PDB file of C-alpha atoms in Angstrom:
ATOM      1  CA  UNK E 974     -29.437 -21.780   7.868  1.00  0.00           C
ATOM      2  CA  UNK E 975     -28.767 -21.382  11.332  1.00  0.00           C
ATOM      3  CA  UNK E 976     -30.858 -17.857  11.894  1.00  0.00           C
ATOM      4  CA  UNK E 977     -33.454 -19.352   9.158  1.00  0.00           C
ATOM      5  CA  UNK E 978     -36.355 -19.438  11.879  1.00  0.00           C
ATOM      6  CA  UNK E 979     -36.230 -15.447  12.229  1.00  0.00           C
ATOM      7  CA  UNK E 980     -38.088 -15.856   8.799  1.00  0.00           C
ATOM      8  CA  UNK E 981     -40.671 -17.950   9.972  1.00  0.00           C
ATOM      9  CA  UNK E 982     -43.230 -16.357  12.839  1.00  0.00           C
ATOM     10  CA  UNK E 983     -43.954 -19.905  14.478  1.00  0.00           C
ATOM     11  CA  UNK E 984     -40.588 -20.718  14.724  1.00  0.00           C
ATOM     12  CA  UNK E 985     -39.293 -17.439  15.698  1.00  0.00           C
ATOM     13  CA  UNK E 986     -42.312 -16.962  18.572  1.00  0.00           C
ATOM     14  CA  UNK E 987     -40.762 -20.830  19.522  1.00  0.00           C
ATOM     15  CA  UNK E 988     -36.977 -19.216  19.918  1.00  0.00           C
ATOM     16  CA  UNK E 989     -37.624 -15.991  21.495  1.00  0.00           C
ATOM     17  CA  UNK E 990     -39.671 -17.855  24.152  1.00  0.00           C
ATOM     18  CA  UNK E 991     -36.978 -20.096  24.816  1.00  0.00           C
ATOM     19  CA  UNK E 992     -35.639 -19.395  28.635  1.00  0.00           C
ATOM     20  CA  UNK E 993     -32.493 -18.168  27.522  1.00  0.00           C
ATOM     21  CA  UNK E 994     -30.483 -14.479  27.053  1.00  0.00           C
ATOM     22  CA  UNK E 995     -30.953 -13.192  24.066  1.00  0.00           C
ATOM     23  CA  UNK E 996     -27.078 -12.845  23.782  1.00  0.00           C
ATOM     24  CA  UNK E 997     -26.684 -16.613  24.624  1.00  0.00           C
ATOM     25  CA  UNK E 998     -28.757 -17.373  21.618  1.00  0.00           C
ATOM     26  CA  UNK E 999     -26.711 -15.122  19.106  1.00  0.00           C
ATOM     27  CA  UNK E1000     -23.601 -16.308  20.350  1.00  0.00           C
ATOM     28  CA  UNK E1001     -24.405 -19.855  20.486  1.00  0.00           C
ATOM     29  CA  UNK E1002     -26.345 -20.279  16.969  1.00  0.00           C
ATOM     30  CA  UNK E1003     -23.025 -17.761  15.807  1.00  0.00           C
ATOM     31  CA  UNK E1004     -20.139 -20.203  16.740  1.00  0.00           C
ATOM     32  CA  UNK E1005     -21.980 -23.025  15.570  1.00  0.00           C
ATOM     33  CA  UNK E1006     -22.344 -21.215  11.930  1.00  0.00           C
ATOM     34  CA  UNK E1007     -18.917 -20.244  12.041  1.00  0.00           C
ATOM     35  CA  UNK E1008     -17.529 -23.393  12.922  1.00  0.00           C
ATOM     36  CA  UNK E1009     -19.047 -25.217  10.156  1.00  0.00           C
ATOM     37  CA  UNK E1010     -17.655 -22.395   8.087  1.00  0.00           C
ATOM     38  CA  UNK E1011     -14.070 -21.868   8.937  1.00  0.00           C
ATOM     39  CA  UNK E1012     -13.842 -26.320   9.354  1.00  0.00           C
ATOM     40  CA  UNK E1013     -14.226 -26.478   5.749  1.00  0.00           C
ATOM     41  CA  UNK E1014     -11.658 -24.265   5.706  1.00  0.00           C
ATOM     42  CA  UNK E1015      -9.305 -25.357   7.936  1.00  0.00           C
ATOM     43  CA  UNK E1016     -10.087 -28.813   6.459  1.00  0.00           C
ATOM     44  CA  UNK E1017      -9.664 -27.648   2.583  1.00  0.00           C
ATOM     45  CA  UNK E1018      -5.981 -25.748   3.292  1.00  0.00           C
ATOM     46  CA  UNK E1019      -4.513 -28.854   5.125  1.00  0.00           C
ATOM     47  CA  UNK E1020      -5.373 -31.121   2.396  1.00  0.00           C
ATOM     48  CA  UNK E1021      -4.223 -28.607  -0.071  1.00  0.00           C
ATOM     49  CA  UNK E1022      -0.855 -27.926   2.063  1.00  0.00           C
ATOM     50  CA  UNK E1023      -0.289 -31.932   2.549  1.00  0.00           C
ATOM     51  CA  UNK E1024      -0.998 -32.837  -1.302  1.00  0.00           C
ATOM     52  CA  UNK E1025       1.714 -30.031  -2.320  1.00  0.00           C
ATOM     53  CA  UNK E1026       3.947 -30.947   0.613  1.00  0.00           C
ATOM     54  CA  UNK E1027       4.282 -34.659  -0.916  1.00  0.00           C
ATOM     55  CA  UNK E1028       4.186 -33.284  -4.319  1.00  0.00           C
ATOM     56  CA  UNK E1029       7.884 -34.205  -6.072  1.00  0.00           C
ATOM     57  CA  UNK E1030       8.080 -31.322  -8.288  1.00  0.00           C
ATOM     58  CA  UNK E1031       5.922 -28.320  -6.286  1.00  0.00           C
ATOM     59  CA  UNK E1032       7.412 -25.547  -4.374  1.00  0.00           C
ATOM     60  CA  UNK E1033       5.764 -23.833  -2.106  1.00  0.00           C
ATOM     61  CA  UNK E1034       6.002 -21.281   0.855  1.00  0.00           C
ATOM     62  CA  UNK E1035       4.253 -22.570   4.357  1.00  0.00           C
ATOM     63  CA  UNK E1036       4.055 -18.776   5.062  1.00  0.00           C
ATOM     64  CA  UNK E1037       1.552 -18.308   1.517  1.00  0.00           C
ATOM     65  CA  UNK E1038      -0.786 -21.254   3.051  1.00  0.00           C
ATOM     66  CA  UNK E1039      -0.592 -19.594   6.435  1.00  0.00           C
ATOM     67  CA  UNK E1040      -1.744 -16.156   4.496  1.00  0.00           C
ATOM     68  CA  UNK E1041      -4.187 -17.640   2.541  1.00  0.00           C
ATOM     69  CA  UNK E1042      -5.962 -19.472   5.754  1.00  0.00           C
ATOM     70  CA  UNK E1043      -5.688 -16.353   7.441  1.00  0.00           C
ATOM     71  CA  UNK E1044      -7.312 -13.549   4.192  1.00  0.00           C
ATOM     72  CA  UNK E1045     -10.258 -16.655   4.122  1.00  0.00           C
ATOM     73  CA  UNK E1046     -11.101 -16.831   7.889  1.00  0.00           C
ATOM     74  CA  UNK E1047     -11.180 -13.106   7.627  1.00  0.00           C
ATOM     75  CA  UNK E1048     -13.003 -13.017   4.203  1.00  0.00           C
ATOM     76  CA  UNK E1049     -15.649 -15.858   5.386  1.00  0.00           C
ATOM     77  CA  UNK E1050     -16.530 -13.981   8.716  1.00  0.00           C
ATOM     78  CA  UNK E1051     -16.996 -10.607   6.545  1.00  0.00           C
ATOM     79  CA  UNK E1052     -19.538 -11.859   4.650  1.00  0.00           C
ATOM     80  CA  UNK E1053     -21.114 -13.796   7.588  1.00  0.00           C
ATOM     81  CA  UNK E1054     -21.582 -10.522   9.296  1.00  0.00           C
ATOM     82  CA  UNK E1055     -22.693  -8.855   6.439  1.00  0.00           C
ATOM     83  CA  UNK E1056     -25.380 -11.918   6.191  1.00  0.00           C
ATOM     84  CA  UNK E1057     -25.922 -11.784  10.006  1.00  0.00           C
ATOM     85  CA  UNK E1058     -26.964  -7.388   9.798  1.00  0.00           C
ATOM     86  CA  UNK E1059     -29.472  -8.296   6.967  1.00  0.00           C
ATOM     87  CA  UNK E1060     -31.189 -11.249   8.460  1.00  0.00           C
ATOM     88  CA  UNK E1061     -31.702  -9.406  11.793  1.00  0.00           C
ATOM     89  CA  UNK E1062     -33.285  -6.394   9.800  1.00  0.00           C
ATOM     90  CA  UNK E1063     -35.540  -8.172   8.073  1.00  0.00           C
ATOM     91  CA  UNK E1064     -37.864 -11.137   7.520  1.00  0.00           C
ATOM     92  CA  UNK E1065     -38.326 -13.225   4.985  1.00  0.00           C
ATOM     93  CA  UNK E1066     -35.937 -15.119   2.231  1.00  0.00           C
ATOM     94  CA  UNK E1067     -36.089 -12.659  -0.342  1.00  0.00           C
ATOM     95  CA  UNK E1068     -35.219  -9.037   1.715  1.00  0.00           C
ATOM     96  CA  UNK E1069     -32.694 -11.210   3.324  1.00  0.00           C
ATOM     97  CA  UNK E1070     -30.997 -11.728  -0.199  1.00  0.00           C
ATOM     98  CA  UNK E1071     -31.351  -8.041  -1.252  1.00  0.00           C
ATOM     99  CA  UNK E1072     -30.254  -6.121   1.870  1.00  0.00           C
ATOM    100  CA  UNK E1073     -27.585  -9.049   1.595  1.00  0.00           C
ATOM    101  CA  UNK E1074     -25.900  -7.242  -1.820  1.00  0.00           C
ATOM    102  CA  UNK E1075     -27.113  -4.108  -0.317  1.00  0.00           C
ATOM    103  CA  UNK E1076     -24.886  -3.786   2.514  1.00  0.00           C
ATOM    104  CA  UNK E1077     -22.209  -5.441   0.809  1.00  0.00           C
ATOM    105  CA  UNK E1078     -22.300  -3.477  -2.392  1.00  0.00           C
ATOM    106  CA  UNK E1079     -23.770  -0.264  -1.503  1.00  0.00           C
ATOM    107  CA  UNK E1080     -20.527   1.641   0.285  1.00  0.00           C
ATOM    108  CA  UNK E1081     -18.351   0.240  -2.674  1.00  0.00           C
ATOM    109  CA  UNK E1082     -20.473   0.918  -5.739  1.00  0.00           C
ATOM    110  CA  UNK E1083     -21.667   4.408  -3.617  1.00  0.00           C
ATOM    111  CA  UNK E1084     -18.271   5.108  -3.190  1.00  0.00           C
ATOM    112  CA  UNK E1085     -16.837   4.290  -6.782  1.00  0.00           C
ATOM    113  CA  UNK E1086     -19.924   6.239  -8.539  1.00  0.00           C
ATOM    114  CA  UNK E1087     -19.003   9.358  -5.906  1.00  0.00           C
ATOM    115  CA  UNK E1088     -15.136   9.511  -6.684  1.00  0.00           C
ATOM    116  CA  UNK E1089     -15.561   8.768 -10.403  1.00  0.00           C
ATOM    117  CA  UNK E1090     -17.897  12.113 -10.717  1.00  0.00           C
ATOM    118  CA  UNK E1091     -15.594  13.804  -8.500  1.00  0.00           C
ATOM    119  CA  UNK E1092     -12.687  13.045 -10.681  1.00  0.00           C
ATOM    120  CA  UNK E1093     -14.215  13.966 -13.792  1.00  0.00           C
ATOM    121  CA  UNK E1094     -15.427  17.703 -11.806  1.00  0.00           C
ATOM    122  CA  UNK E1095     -12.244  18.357 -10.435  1.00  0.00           C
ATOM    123  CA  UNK E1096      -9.084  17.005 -11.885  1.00  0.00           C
ATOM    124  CA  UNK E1097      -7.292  17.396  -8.522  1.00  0.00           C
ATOM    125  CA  UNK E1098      -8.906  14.679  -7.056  1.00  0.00           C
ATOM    126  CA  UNK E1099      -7.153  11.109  -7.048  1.00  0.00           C
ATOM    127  CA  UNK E1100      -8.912   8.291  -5.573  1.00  0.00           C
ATOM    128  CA  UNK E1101      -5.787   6.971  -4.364  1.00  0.00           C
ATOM    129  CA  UNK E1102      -4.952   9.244  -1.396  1.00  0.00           C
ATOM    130  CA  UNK E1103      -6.408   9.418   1.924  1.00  0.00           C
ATOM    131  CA  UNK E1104      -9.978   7.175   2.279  1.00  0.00           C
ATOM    132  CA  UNK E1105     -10.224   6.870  -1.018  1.00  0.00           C
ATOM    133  CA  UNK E1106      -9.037   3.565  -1.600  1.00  0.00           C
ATOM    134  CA  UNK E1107     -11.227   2.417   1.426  1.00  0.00           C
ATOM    135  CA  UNK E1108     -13.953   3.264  -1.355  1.00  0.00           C
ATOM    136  CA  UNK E1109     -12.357   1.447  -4.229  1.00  0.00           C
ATOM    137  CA  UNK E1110     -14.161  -1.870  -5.292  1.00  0.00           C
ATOM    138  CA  UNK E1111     -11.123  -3.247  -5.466  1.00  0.00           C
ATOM    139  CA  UNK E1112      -9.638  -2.713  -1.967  1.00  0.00           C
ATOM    140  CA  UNK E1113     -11.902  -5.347  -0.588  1.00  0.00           C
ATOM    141  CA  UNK E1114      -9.839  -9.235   0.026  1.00  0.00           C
ATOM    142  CA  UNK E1115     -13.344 -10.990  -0.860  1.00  0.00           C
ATOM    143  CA  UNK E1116     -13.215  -9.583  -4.424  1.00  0.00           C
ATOM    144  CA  UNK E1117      -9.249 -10.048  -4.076  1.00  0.00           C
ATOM    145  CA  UNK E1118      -9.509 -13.477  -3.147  1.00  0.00           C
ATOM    146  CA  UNK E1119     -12.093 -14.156  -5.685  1.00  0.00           C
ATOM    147  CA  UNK E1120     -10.223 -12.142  -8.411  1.00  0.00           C
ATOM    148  CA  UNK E1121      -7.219 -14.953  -7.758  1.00  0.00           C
ATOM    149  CA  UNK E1122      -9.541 -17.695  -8.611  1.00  0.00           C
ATOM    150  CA  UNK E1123     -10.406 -17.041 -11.612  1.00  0.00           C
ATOM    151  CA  UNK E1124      -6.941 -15.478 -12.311  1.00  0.00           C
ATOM    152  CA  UNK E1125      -4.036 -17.957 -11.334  1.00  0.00           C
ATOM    153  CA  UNK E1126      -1.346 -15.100 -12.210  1.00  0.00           C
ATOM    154  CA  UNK E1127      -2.609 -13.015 -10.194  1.00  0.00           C
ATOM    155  CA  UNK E1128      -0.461 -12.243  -7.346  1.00  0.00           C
ATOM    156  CA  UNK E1129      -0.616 -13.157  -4.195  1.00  0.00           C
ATOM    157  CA  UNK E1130       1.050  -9.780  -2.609  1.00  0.00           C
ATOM    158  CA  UNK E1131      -2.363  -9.164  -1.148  1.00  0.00           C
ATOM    159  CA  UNK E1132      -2.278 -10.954   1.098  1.00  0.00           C
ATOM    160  CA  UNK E1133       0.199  -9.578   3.265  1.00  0.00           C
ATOM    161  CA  UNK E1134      -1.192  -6.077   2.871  1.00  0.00           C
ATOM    162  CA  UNK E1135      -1.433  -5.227   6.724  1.00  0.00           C
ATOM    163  CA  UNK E1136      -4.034  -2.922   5.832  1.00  0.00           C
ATOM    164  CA  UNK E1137      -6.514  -4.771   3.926  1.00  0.00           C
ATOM    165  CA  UNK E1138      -5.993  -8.044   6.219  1.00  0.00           C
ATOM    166  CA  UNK E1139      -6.393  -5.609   9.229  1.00  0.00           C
ATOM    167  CA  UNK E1140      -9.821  -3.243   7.669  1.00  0.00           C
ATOM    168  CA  UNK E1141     -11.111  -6.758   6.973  1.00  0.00           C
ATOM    169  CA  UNK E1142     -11.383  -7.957  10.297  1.00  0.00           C
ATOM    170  CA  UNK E1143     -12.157  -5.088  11.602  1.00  0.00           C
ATOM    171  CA  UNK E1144     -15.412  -4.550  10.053  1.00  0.00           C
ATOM    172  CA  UNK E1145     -16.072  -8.367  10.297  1.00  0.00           C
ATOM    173  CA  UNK E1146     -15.878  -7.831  13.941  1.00  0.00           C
ATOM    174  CA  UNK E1147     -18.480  -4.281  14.066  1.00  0.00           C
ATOM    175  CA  UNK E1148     -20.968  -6.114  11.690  1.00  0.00           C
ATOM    176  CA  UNK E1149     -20.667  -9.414  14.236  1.00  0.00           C
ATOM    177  CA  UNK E1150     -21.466  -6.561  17.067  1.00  0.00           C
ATOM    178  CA  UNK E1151     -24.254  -4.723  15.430  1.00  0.00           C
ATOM    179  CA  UNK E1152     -25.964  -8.151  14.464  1.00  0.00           C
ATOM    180  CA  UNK E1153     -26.176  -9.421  18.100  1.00  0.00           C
ATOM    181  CA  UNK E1154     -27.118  -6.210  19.229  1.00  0.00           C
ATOM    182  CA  UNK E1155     -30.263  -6.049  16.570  1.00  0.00           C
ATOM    183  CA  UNK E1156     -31.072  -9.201  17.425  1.00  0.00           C
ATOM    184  CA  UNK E1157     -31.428  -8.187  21.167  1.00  0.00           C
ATOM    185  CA  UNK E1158     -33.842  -5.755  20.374  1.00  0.00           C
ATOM    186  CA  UNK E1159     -35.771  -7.786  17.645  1.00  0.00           C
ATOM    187  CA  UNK E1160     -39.300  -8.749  17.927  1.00  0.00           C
ATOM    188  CA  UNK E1161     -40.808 -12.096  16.723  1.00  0.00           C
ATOM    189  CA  UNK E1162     -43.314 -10.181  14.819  1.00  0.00           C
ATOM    190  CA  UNK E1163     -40.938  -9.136  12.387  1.00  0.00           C
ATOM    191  CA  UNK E1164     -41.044 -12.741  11.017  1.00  0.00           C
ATOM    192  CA  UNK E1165     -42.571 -13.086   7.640  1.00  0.00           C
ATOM    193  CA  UNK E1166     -42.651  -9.269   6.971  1.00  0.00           C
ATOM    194  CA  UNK E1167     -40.530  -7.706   4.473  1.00  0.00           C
ATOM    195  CA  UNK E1168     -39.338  -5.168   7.181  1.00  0.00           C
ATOM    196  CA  UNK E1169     -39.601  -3.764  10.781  1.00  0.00           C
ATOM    197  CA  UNK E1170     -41.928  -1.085   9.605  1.00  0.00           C
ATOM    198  CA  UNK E1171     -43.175   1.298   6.625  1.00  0.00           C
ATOM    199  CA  UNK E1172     -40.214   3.343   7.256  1.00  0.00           C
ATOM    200  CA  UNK E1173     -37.134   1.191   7.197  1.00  0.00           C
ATOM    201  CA  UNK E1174     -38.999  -0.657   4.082  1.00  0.00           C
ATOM    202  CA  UNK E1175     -39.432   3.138   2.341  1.00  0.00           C
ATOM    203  CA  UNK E1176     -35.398   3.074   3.180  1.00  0.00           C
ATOM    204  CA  UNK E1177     -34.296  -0.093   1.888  1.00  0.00           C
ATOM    205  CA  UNK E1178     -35.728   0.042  -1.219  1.00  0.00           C
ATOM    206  CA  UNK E1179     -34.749   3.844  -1.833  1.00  0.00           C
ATOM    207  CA  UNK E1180     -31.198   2.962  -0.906  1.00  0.00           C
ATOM    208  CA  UNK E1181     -31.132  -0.487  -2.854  1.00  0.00           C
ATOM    209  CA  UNK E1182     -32.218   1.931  -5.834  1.00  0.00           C
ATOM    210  CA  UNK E1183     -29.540   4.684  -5.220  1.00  0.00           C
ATOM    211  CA  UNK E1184     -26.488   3.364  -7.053  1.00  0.00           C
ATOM    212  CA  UNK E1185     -29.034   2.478 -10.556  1.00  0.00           C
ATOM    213  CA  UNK E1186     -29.361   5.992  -9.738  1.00  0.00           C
ATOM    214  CA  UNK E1187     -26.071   6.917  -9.477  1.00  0.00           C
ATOM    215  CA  UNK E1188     -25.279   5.113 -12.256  1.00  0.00           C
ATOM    216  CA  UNK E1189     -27.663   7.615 -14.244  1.00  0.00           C
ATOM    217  CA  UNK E1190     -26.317  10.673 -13.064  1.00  0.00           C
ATOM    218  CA  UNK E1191     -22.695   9.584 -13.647  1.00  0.00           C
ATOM    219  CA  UNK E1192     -23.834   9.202 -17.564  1.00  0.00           C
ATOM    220  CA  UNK E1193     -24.976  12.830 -17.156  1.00  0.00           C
ATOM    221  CA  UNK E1194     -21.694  14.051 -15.637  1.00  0.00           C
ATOM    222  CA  UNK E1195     -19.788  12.232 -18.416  1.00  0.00           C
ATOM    223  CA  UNK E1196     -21.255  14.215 -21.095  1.00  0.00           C
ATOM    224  CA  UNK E1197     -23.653  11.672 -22.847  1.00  0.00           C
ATOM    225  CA  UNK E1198     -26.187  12.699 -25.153  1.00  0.00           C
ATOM    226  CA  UNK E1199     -27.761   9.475 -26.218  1.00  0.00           C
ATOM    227  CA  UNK E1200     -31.275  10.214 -25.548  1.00  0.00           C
ATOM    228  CA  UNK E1201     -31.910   6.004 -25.978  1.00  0.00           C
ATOM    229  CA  UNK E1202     -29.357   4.813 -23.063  1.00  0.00           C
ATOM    230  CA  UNK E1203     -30.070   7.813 -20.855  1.00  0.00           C
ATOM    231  CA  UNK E1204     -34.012   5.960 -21.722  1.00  0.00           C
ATOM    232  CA  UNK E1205     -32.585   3.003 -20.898  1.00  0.00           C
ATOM    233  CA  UNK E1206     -30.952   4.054 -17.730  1.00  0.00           C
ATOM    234  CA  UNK E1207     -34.321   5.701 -16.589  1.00  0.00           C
ATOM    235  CA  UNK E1208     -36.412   2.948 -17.292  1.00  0.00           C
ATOM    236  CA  UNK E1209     -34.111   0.648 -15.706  1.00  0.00           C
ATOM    237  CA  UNK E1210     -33.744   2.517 -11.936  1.00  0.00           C
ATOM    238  CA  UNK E1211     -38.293   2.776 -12.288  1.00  0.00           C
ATOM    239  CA  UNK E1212     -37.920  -1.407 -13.127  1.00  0.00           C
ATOM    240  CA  UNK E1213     -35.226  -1.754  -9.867  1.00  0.00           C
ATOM    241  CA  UNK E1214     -37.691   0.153  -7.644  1.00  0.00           C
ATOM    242  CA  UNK E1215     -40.831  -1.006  -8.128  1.00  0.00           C
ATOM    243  CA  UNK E1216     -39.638  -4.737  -8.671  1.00  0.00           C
ATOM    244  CA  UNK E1217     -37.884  -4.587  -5.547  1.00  0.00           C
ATOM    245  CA  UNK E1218     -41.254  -3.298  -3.791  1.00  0.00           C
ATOM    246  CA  UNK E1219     -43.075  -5.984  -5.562  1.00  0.00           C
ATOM    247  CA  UNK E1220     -40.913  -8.825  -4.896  1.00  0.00           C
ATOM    248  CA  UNK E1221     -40.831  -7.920  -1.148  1.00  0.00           C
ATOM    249  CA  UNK E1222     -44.487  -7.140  -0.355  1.00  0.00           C
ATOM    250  CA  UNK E1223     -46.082  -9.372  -3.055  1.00  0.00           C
ATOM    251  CA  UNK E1224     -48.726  -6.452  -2.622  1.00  0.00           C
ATOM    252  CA  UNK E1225     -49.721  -4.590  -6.211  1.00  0.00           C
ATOM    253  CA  UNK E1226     -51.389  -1.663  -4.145  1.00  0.00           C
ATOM    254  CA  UNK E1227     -47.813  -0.967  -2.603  1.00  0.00           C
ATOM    255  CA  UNK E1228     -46.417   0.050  -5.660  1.00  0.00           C
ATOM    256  CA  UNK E1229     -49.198   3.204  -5.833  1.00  0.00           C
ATOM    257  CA  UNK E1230     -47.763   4.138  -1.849  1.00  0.00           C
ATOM    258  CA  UNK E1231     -44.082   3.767  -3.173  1.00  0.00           C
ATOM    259  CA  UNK E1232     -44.713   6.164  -6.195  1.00  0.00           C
ATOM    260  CA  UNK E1233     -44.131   9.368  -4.431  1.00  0.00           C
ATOM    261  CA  UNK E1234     -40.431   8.471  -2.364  1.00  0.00           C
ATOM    262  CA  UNK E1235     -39.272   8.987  -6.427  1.00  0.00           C
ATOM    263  CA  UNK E1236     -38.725  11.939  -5.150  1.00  0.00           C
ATOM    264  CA  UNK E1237     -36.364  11.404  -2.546  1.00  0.00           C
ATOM    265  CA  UNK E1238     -34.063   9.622  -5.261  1.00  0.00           C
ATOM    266  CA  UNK E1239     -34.201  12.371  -7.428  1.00  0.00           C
ATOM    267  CA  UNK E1240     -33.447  14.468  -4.789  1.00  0.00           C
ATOM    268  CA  UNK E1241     -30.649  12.107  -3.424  1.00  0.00           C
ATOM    269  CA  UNK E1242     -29.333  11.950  -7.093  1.00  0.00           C
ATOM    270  CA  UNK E1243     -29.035  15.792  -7.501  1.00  0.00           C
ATOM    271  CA  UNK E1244     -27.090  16.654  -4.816  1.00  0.00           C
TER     272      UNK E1244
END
């Protein structure tokens, strides 16, 4: 809501005219995002701790609340940042969406698809040493913290994994940097268009397409011989492709341009 004019090219011609540093803008429109964000939670764990507190039969550790607030004021800034990259590469709602799940799903399912072939190739290799778990879906404390909500029995140990609390923030903190310094360099034109130029959009839809991809070339790995999913499959990734071009450009000739970066996915895909 806050960045919501970089969408719109009267609005964003308004704010990039504006006598202020580029920097002062980010940071500004930034804290005020963020403080909306982390008040509710702030707000929502102090209720929560004083309704237990005066609660005659619950038990409860201060220190679990404490972890809690602390894996969702990590959590919440990772996804703002990942929000914050994709609405400084592009411009309008809809490629803000997609390069949303793109950068937040892409290393993950990229990285699952990758060590699941390379387990099946070569026994040896066990996604659980080295940076392998860094590519495991499930080493990530949104998709923790979300697992626990719809799981109450889930534990909680989690939460004081130094590691996860500490990769967290970590990349909350790159993907605040790379935002503000895309949005130094953006121009106002961008506003409105699907992306910065023919190349990057050639990009984002190839690598929003990848992991259908991926997805196909795993079932080839594995050994499958149903001709009708491996149809399926196919059909799907050309349906994910050109939709996505579609959807972004609102242009039917684009999909005739698109046709021939196949190729690179294919190409992508084999190796």
């Amino acid at each position: 809501m806050m960045f919501s004019y970089l969408n719109k090219r009267s609005e964003s011609d308004f704010f990039h005219s504006i006598p202020y540093h580029r920097e002062t803008v980010y940071l500004s429109f930034t804290a005020a995002a963020m403080t909306w964000i982390w008040g509710i939670v702030i707000v929502s764990l102090t209720v929560s701790g004083i309704l237990w507190g005066v609660h005659p039969y619950a038990v409860f550790a201060v220190t679990d609340l404490l972890q809690l607030g602390l894996a969702y004021f990590l959590s919440t800034a990772f996804i703002a940042g990942i929000a914050l990259v994709a609405m400084m590469l592009t411009g309008t709602v809809a490629t803000n969406l997609f390069l949303f799940m793109l950068i937040a799903g892409f290393v993950r399912v990229f990285g699952w698809l990758t060590t699941s072939c390379l387990e099946k190739l070569a026994p040896v290799y066990d996604i659980s040493f080295s940076a392998g778990r860094f590519l495991d879906p499930s080493f990530s404390l949104p998709y923790k913290l979300l697992e626990k909500s719809f799981n109450s029995y889930n534990s909680q140990s989690f939460l004081s994994n130094p590691s996860l609390l500490v990769y967290t923030g970590v990349c909350a903190l790159l993907l605040f940097i790379v935002a503000g310094v895309l949005y130094r360099f953006r121009k106002s034109e961008m506003a409105g268009n699907s992306a910065p130029n023919r190349i990057l959009q050639h990009v984002y839809r190839c690598a929003f397409t990848l992991p259908f991809v991926l997805m196909l070339v795993a079932q080839l790995l594995s050994g499958s011989t149903d001709a009708t999913w491996l149809i399926v499959n196919a059909v799907g990734v050309l349906l994910v492709y050109f939709l996505y071009e579609l959807i972004t450009t609102k242009k039917l000739k684009r999909l005739i341009a698109a046709a021939p970066f196949l190729g690179v996915l294919a190409l992508v895909g084999g190796i």
